[in-house]
Coordinates of C-alpha atoms and ligand atoms in Angstrom, one line a residue:
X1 CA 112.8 76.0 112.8
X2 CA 110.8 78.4 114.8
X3 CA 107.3 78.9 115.4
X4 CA 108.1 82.6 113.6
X5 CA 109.8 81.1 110.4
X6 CA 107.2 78.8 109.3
X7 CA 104.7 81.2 109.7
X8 CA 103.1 82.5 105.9
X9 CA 102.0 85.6 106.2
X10 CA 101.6 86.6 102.2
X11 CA 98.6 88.6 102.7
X12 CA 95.9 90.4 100.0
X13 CA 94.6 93.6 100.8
X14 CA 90.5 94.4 101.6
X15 CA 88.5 96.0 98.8
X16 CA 84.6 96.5 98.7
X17 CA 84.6 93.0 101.0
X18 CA 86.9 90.6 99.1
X19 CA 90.5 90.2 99.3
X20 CA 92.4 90.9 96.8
X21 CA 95.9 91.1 95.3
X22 CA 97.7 93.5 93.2
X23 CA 100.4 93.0 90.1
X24 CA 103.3 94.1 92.5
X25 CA 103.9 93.1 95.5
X26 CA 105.5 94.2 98.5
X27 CA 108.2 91.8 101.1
X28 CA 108.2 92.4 105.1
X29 CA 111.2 91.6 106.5
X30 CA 111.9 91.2 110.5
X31 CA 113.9 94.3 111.5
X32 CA 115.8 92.3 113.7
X33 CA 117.9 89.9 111.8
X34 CA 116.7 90.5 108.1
X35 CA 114.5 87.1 107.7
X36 CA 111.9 87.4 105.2
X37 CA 108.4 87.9 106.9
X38 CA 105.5 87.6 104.2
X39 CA 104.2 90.3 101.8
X40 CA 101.1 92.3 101.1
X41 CA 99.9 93.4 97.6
X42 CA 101.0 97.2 96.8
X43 CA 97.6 98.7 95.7
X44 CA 97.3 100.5 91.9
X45 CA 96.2 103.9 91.7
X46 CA 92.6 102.2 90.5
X47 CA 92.1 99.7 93.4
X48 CA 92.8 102.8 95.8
X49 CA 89.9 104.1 94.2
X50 CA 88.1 101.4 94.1
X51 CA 88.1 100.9 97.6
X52 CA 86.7 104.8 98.1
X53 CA 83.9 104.2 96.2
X54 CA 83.3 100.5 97.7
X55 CA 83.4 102.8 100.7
X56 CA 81.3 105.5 99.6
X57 CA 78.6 103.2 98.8
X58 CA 78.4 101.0 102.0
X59 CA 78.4 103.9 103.4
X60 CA 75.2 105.4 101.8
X61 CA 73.6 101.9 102.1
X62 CA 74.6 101.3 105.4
X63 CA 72.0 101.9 108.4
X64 CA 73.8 100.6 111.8
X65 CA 72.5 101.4 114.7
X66 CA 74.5 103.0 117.3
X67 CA 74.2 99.8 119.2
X68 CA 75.2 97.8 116.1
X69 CA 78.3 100.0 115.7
X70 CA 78.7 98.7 119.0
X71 CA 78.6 95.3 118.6
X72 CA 80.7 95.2 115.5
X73 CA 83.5 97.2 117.2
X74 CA 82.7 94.6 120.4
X75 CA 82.9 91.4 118.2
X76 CA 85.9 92.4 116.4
X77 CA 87.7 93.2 119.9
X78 CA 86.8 90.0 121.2
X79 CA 88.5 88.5 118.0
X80 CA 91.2 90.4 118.3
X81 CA 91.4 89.3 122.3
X82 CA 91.1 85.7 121.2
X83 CA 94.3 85.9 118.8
X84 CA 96.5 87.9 120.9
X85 CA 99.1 85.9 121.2
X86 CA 99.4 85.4 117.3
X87 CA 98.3 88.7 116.9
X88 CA 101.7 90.0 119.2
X89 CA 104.3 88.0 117.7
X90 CA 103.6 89.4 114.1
X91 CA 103.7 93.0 115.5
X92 CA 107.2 91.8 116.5
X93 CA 107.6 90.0 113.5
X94 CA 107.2 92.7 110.9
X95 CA 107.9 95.8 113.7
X96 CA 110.8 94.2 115.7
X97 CA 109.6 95.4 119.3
X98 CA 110.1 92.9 122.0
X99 CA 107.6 90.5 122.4
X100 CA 106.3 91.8 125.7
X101 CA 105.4 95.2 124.0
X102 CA 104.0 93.9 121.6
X103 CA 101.6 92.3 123.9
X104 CA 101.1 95.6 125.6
X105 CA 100.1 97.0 122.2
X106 CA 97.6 94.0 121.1
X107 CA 95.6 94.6 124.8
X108 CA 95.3 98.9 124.5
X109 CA 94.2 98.0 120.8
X110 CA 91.5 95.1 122.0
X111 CA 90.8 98.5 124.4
X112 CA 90.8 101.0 121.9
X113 CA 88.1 99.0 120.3
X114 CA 85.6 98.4 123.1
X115 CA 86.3 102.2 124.2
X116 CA 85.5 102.8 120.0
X117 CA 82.2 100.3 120.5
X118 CA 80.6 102.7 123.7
X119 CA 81.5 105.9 122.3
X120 CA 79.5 105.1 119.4
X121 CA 76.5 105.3 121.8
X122 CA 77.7 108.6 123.3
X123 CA 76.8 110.9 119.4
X124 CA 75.1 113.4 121.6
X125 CA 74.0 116.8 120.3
X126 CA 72.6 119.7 122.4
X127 CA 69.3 121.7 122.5
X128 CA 70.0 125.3 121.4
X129 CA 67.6 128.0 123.2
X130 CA 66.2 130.3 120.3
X131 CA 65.2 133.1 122.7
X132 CA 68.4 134.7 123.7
X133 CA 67.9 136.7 119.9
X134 CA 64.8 139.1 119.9
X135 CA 61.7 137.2 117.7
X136 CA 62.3 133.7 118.6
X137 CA 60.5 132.7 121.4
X138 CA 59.0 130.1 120.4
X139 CA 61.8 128.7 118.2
X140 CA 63.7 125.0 119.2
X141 CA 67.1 124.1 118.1
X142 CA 69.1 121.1 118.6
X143 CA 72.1 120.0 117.0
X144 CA 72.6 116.4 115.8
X145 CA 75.8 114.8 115.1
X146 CA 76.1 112.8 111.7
X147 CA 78.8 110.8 110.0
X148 CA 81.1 112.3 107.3
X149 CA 81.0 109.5 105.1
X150 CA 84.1 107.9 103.9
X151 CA 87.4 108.1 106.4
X152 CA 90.5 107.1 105.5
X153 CA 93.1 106.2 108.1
X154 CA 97.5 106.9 107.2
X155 CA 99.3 105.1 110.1
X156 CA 103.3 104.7 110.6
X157 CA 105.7 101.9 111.9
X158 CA 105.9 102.4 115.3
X159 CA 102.5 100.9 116.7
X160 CA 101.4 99.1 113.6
X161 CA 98.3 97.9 115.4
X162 CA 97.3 100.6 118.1
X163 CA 97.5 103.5 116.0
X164 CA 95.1 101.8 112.7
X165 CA 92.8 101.0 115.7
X166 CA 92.6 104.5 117.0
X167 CA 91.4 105.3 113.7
X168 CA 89.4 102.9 112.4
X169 CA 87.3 102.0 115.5
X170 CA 86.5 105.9 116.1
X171 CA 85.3 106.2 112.1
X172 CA 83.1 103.2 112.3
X173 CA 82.2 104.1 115.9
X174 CA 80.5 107.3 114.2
X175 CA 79.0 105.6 111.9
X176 CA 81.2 106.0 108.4
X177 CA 82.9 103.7 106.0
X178 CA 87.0 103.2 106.3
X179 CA 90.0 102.9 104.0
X180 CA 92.8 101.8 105.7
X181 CA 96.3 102.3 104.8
X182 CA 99.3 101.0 106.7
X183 CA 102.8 101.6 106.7
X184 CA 104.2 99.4 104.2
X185 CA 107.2 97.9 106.2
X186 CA 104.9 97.1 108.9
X187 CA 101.3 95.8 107.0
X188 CA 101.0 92.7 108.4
X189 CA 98.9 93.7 111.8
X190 CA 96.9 95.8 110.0
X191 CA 96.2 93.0 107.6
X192 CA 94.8 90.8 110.5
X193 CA 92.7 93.7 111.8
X194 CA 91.0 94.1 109.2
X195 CA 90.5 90.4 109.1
X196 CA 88.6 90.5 112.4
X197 CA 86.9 93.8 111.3
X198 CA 85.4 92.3 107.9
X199 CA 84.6 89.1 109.9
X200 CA 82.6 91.2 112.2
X201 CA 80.8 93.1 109.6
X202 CA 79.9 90.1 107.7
X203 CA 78.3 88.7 110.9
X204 CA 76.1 91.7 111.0
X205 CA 75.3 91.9 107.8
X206 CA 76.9 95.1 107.6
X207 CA 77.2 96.3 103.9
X208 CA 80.4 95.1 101.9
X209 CA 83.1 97.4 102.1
X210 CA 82.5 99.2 105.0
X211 CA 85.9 98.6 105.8
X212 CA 88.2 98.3 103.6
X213 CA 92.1 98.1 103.6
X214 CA 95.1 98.9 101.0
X215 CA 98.2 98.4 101.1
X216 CA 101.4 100.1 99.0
X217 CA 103.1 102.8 98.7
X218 CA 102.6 105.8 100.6
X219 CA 102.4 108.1 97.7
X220 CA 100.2 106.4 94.9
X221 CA 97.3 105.7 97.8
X222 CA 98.0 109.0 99.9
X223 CA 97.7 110.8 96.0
X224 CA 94.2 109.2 95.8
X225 CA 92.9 110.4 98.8
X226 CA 93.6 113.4 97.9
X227 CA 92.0 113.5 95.1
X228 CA 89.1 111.4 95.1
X229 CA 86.1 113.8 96.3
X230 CA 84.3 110.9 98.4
X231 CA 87.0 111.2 100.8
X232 CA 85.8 113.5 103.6
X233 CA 88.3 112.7 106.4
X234 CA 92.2 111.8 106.1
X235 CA 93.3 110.6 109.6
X236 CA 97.6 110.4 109.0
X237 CA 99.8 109.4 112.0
X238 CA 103.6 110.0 110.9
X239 CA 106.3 112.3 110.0
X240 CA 106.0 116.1 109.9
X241 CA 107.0 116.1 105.9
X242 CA 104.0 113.9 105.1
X243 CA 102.1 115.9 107.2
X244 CA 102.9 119.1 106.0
X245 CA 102.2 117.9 102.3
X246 CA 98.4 116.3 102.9
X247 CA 97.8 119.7 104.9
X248 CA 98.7 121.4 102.0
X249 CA 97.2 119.6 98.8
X250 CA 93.8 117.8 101.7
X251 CA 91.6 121.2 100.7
X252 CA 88.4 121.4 102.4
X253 CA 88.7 117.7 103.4
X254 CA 88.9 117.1 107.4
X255 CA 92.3 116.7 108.1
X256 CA 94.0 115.0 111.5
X257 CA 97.7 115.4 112.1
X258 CA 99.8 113.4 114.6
X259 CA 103.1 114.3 113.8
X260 CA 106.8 114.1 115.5
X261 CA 108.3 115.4 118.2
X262 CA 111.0 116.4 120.6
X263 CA 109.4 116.1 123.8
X264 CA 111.0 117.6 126.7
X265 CA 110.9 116.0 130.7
X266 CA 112.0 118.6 133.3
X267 CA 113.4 116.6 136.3
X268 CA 113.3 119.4 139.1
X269 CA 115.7 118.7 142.1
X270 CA 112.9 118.4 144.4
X271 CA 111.6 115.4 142.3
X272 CA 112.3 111.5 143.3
X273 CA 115.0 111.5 141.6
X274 CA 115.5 107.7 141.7
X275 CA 111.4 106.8 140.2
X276 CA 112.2 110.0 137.5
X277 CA 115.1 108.2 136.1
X278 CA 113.0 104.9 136.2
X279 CA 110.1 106.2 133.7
X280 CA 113.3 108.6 131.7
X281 CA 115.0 105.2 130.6
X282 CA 111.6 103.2 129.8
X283 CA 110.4 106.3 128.3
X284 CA 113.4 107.2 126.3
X285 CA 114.2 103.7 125.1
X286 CA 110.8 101.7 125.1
X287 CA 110.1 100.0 121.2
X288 CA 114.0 101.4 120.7
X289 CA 113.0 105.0 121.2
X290 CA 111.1 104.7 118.6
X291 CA 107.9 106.4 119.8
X292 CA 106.4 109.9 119.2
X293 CA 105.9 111.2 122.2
X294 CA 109.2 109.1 123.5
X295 CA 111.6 111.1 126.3
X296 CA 113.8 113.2 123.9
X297 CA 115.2 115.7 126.0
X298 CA 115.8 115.5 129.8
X299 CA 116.0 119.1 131.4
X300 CA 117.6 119.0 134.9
X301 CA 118.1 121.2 137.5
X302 CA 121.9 121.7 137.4
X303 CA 122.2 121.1 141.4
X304 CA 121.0 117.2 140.8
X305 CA 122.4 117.0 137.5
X306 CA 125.2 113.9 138.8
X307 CA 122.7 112.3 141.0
X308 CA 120.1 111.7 137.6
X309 CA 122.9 110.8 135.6
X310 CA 124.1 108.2 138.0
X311 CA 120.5 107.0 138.0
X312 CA 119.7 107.0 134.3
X313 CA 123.3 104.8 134.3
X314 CA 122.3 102.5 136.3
X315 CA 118.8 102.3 135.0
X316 CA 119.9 102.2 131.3
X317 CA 122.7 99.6 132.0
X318 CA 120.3 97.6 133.8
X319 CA 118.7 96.7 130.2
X320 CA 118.9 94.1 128.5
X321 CA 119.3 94.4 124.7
X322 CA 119.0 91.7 121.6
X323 CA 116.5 89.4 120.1
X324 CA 113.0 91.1 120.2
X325 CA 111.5 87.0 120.6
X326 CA 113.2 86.4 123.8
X327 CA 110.9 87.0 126.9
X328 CA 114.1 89.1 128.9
X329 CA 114.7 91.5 125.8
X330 CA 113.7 95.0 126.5
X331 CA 115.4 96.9 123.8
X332 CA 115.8 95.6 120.4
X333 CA 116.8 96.7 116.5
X334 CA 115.4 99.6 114.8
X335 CA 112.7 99.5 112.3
X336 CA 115.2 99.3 108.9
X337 CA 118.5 100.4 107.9
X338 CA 117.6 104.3 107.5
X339 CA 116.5 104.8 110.8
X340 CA 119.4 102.8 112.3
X341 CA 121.8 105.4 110.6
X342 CA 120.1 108.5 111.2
X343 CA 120.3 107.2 115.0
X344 CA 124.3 106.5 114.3
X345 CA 124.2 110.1 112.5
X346 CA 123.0 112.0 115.3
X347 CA 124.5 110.2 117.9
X348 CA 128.1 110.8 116.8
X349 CA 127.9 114.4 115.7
X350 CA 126.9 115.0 119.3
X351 CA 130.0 113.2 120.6
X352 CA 131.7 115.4 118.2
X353 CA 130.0 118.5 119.5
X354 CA 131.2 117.5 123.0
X355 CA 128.8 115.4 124.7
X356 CA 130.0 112.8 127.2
X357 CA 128.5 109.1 126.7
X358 CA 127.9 108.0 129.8
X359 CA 126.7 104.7 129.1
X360 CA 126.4 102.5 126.0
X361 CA 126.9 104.4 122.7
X362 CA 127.8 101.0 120.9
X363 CA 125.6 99.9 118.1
X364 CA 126.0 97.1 115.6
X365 CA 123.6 96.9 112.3
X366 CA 120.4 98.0 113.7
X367 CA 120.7 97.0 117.2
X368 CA 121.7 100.3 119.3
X369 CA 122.2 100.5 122.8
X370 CA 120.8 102.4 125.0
X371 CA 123.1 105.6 125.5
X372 CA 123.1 108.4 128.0
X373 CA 124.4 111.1 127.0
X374 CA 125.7 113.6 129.6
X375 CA 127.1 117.9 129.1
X376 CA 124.6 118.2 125.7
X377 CA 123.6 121.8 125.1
X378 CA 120.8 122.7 123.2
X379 CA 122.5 123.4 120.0
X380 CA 123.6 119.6 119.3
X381 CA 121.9 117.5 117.0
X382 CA 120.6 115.2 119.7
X383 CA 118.3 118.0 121.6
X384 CA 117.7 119.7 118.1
X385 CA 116.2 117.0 115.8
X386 CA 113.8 114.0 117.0
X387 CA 115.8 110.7 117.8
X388 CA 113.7 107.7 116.9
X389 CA 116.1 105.3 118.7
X390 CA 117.3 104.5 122.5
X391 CA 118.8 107.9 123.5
X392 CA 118.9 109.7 126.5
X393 CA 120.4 113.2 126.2
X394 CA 121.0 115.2 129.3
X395 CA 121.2 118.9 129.3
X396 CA 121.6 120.9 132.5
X397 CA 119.2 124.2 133.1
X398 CA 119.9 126.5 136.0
X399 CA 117.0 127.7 137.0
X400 CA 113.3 126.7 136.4
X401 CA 112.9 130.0 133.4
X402 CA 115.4 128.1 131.5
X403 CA 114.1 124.4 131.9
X404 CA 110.4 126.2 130.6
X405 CA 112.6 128.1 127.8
X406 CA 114.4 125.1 126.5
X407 CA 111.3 123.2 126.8
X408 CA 109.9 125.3 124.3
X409 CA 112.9 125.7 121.9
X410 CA 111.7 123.4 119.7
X411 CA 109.8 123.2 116.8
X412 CA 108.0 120.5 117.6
X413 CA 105.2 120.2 120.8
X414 CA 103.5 117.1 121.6
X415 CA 103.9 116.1 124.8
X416 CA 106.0 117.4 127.9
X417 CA 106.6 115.5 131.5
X418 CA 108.0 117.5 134.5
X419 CA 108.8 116.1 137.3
X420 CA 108.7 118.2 140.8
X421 CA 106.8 118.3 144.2
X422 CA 106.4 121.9 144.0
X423 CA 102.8 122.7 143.2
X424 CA 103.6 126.1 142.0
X425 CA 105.8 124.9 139.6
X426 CA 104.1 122.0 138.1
X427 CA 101.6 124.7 137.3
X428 CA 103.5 126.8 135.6
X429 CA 105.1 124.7 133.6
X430 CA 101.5 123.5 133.1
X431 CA 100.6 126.8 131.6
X432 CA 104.0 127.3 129.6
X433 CA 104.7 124.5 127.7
X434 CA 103.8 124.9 124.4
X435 CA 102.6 121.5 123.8
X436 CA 99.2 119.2 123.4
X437 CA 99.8 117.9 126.6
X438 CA 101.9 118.3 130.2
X439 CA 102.2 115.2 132.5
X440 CA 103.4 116.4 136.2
X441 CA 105.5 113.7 137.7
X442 CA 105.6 111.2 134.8
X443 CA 107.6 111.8 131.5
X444 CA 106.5 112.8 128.1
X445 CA 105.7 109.9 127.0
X446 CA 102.4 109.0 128.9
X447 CA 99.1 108.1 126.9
X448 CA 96.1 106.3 127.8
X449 CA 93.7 105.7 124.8
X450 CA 90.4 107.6 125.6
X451 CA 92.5 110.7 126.1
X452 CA 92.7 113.7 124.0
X453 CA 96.0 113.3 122.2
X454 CA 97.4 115.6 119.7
X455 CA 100.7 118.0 119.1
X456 CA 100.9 121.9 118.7
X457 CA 103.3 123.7 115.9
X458 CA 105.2 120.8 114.1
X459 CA 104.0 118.2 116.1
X460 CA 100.2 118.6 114.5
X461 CA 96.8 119.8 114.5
X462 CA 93.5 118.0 115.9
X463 CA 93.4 115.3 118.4
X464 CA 93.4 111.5 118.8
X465 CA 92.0 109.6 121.2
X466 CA 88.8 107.9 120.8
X467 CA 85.5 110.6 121.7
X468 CA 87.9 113.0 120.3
X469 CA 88.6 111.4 117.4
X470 CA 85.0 110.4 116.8
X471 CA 84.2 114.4 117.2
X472 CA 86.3 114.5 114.3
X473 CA 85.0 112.2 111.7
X474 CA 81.6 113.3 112.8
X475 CA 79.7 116.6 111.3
X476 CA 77.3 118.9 113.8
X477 CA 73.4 119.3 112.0
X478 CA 71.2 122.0 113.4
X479 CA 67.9 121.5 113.4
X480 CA 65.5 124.2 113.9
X481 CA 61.6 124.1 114.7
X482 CA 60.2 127.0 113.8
X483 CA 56.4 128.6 114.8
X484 CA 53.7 126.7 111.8
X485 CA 50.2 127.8 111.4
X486 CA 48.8 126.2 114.4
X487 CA 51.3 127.5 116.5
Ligands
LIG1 P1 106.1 108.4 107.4 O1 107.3 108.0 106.6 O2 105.6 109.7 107.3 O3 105.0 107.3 107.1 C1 103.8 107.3 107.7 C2 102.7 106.8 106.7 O4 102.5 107.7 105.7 C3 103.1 105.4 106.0 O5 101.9 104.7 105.9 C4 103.6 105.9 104.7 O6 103.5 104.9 103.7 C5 102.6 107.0 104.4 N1 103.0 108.0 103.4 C6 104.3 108.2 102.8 N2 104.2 109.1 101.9 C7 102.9 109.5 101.8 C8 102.2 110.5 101.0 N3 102.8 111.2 100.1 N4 100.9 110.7 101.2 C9 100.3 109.9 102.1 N5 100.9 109.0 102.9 C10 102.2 108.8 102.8 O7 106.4 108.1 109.0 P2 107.1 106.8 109.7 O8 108.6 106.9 109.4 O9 106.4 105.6 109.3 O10 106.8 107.1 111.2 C11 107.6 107.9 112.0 C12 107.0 109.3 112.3 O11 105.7 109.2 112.8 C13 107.8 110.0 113.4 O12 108.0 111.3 113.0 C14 106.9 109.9 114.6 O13 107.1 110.9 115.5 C15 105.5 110.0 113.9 N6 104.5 109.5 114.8 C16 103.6 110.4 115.4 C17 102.7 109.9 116.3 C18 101.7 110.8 116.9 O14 100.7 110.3 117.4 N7 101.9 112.1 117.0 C19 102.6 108.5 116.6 C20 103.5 107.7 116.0 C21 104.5 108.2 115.1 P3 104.8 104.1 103.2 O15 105.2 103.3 104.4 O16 104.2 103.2 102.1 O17 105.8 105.1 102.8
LIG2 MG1 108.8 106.1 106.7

């Protein structure tokens, strides 16, 4: 038996600082071959709530210092650092990455937290001159920046660990209480977070449940945040539906969407072509494709259209696909059963449509390889819809107007690479794309953690990345000192 099978990871969920279990239960499975995992509790409607108000009160009673925030979000990094090995191989237990992403993800989240821990000494607020408006001479101003209260954090599949991180360390960072709630086929990080997180706190002597974690289903706890007034923040990370849905029903509670996309890389025919179709292929079929701001759409310059596509080939073919465990593996099985056939759907109706498969195109159960798909036009499901899986659809554009054009015929607009030594160019495209953010010469899918990160039209609102995120989940005071009688 493997180290990975005899592992027991039946887990209880974090509420007002005990762990706790629920009447149902829910079973992880490993994407990859099926095996049962472990299992978390799935939360009732009243231990959602009670972990709000377990929330709402250590926030009120806590009184952390910016430099305790600090060392909290410090301590549970270096916990975190100490089990990453352990930490990695449930992320691919539960998530099915390969092993080696996995560990890429644990060291940005140890990251995410120490970036968390010294923005939490950074809540600066500005002095406000009084005098620019006639009768106010002698009036000071300064703004201060405050915590909301009680954040709660929504977080998908993809990067189980990372993306709870991004939102959790930035809430604490500020100085609130936080509600967890993972994705429920991948709860298990989390679960271990959290571990670290209330281990830190308790070290402190940080109030009981200033953190706080629940897991089930995406409805019952999403309804209670909703609807419980002490939430002030909902910080979600998935699909455009859900989004759309909290952003109608969240009210005048501080809302943070990171949504899909279908992020476009322009490879312009001055490019390197050669180091383009390196970061295309990684991009387009790291964690299987399945990543938000993954390559989704490559827009090339007609003239170097069968030089890329050689490239890509040779790039993609280069890969070697199967069992997430083993150290070569670089692309491995989709997250469950219903991504693996929308990946199937999409794929063949743009064969249908008239694509040419230049490479792979096979797929068994949820293991799909990595395809390139040559002659798509924009009308085929493979550019039109967002592909969470290893494909890499080529469509040609003659001139630069039309790579911009396509770029933005989407409904989506996260992220956009473009590849090309011409200054003028990168610029414009720069200025153009309708999207949260344009990377010259590397693809789409670039993110470092302490940079603003956030989609326009479908693909969100607000951003991510930690000061940004702690702007968020903070609220701006102004104080005013006004003339008294011994003025
Ligand atoms: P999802 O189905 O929307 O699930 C995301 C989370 O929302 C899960 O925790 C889910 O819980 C929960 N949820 C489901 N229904 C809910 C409701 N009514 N109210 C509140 N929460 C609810 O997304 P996914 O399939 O896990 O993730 C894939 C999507 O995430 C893709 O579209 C991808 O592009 C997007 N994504 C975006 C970013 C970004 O930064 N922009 C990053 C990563 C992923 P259950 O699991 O219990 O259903
Ligand atoms: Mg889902």
């Amino acid at each position: 038996m493997s180290v990975e099978n005899s592992v027991s990871l039946d887990k209880e969920m974090l509420v007002d600082g005990e762990w706790v279990d629920a009447d149902d239960r829910i079973e992880v499975v490993h994407p990859y071959d099926g095996r049962r995992v472990g299992s978390v509790p799935a939360a009732s409607r009243g231990q959602v709530d009670a972990a709000i108000e377990a929330a709402d009160r250590a926030h009120r009673e806590s009184d952390l210092s910016a430099h305790e925030r600090y060392e909290l979000l410090y301590r549970a990094a270096e916990l975190l650092e100490d089990d990453a090995e352990a930490m990695a191989r449930v992320v691919t237990l539960e998530q099915g990455k390969p092993i080696a992403e996995s560990r890429v993800e644990v060291d940005r989240a140890v990251q995410t937290l120490r970036l968390s821990g010294e923005e939490a000494k950074r809540l600066f607020g500005e002095y406000v001159p009084m005098d620019p408006q006639k009768g106010f001479d002698r009036t000071h101003a300064f703004t201060q920046r405050e915590p909301l209260g009680v954040v709660t954090a929504v977080t998908p599949f993809n990067f189980p660990l990372n993306l709870m991180v991004h939102k959790v360390g930035p809430a604490l960072a500020a100085g609130n209480a936080a509600v967890g709630k993972p994705a429920s086929n991948t709860p298990l990080s989390a679960v271990k977070l959290f571990e670290y997180l209330d281990r830190a706190c308790e070290e402190l002597g940080a109030p009981a449940g200033l953190v706080n974690l629940v897991t089930g289903s995406g409805s019952v706890v999403g309804d209670a945040l909703l609807e419980h007034d002490a939430v002030e923040a909902i910080s979600f990370t998935g699909s455009t539906a859900v989004g759309r849905h909290l952003a109608a029903e969240s009210g005048m509670k501080e809302l943070t969407l990171e949504l899909g996309g279908n992020d476009p890389t322009i490879v312009w025919r001055d490019a390197d072509l050669d180091e383009a179709a390196r970061q295309i292929v990684s991009g387009a079929c790291s964690n299987a494709g399945q990543v938000c701001n993954s390559v989704e759409r490559v827009l090339v310059d007609e003239r170097v259209e069968d030089e890329l596509v050689d490239a890509l080939v040779e790039r993609a073919e280069a890969l070697a696909v199967g069992d997430p465990f083993d150290e070569n593996t670089d692309v491995a099985a989709l997250v469950d059963d219903d991504q693996a056939e929308t990946v199937v759907r999409i794929f063949e109706e743009t064969v249908e449509k008239g694509a040419t498969v230049e490479c792979g195109g096979r797929y068994e159960g949820r293991v799909f390889e990595p395809t390139v798909l040559s002659g798509v036009t924009p009308d085929m499901p493979a550019a039109r819809e967002e592909v969470f899986g290893p494909l890499v659809p080529v469509i040609a554009v003659a001139d630069f107007d039309e790579a911009i054009a396509e770029a933005n015929n989407t409904e989506y607009g996260l992220e956009a690479g473009v590849f090309t030594q011409d200054i003028d160019r990168a610029k414009r495209a720069a200025d153009e794309i309708d999207a949260g953010g344009v990377n010259v010469n590397t693809v789409s899918g670039f993110r470092a953690d302490h940079m603003p990160y956030g989609g326009f039209k479908d693909s969100g609102k607000g951003k991510e990345g930690v000061k940004y995120a702690v702007e968020r989940f903070t609220r701006e005071k102004l104080v005013g000192f006004h003339a008294g009688k011994n003025a």
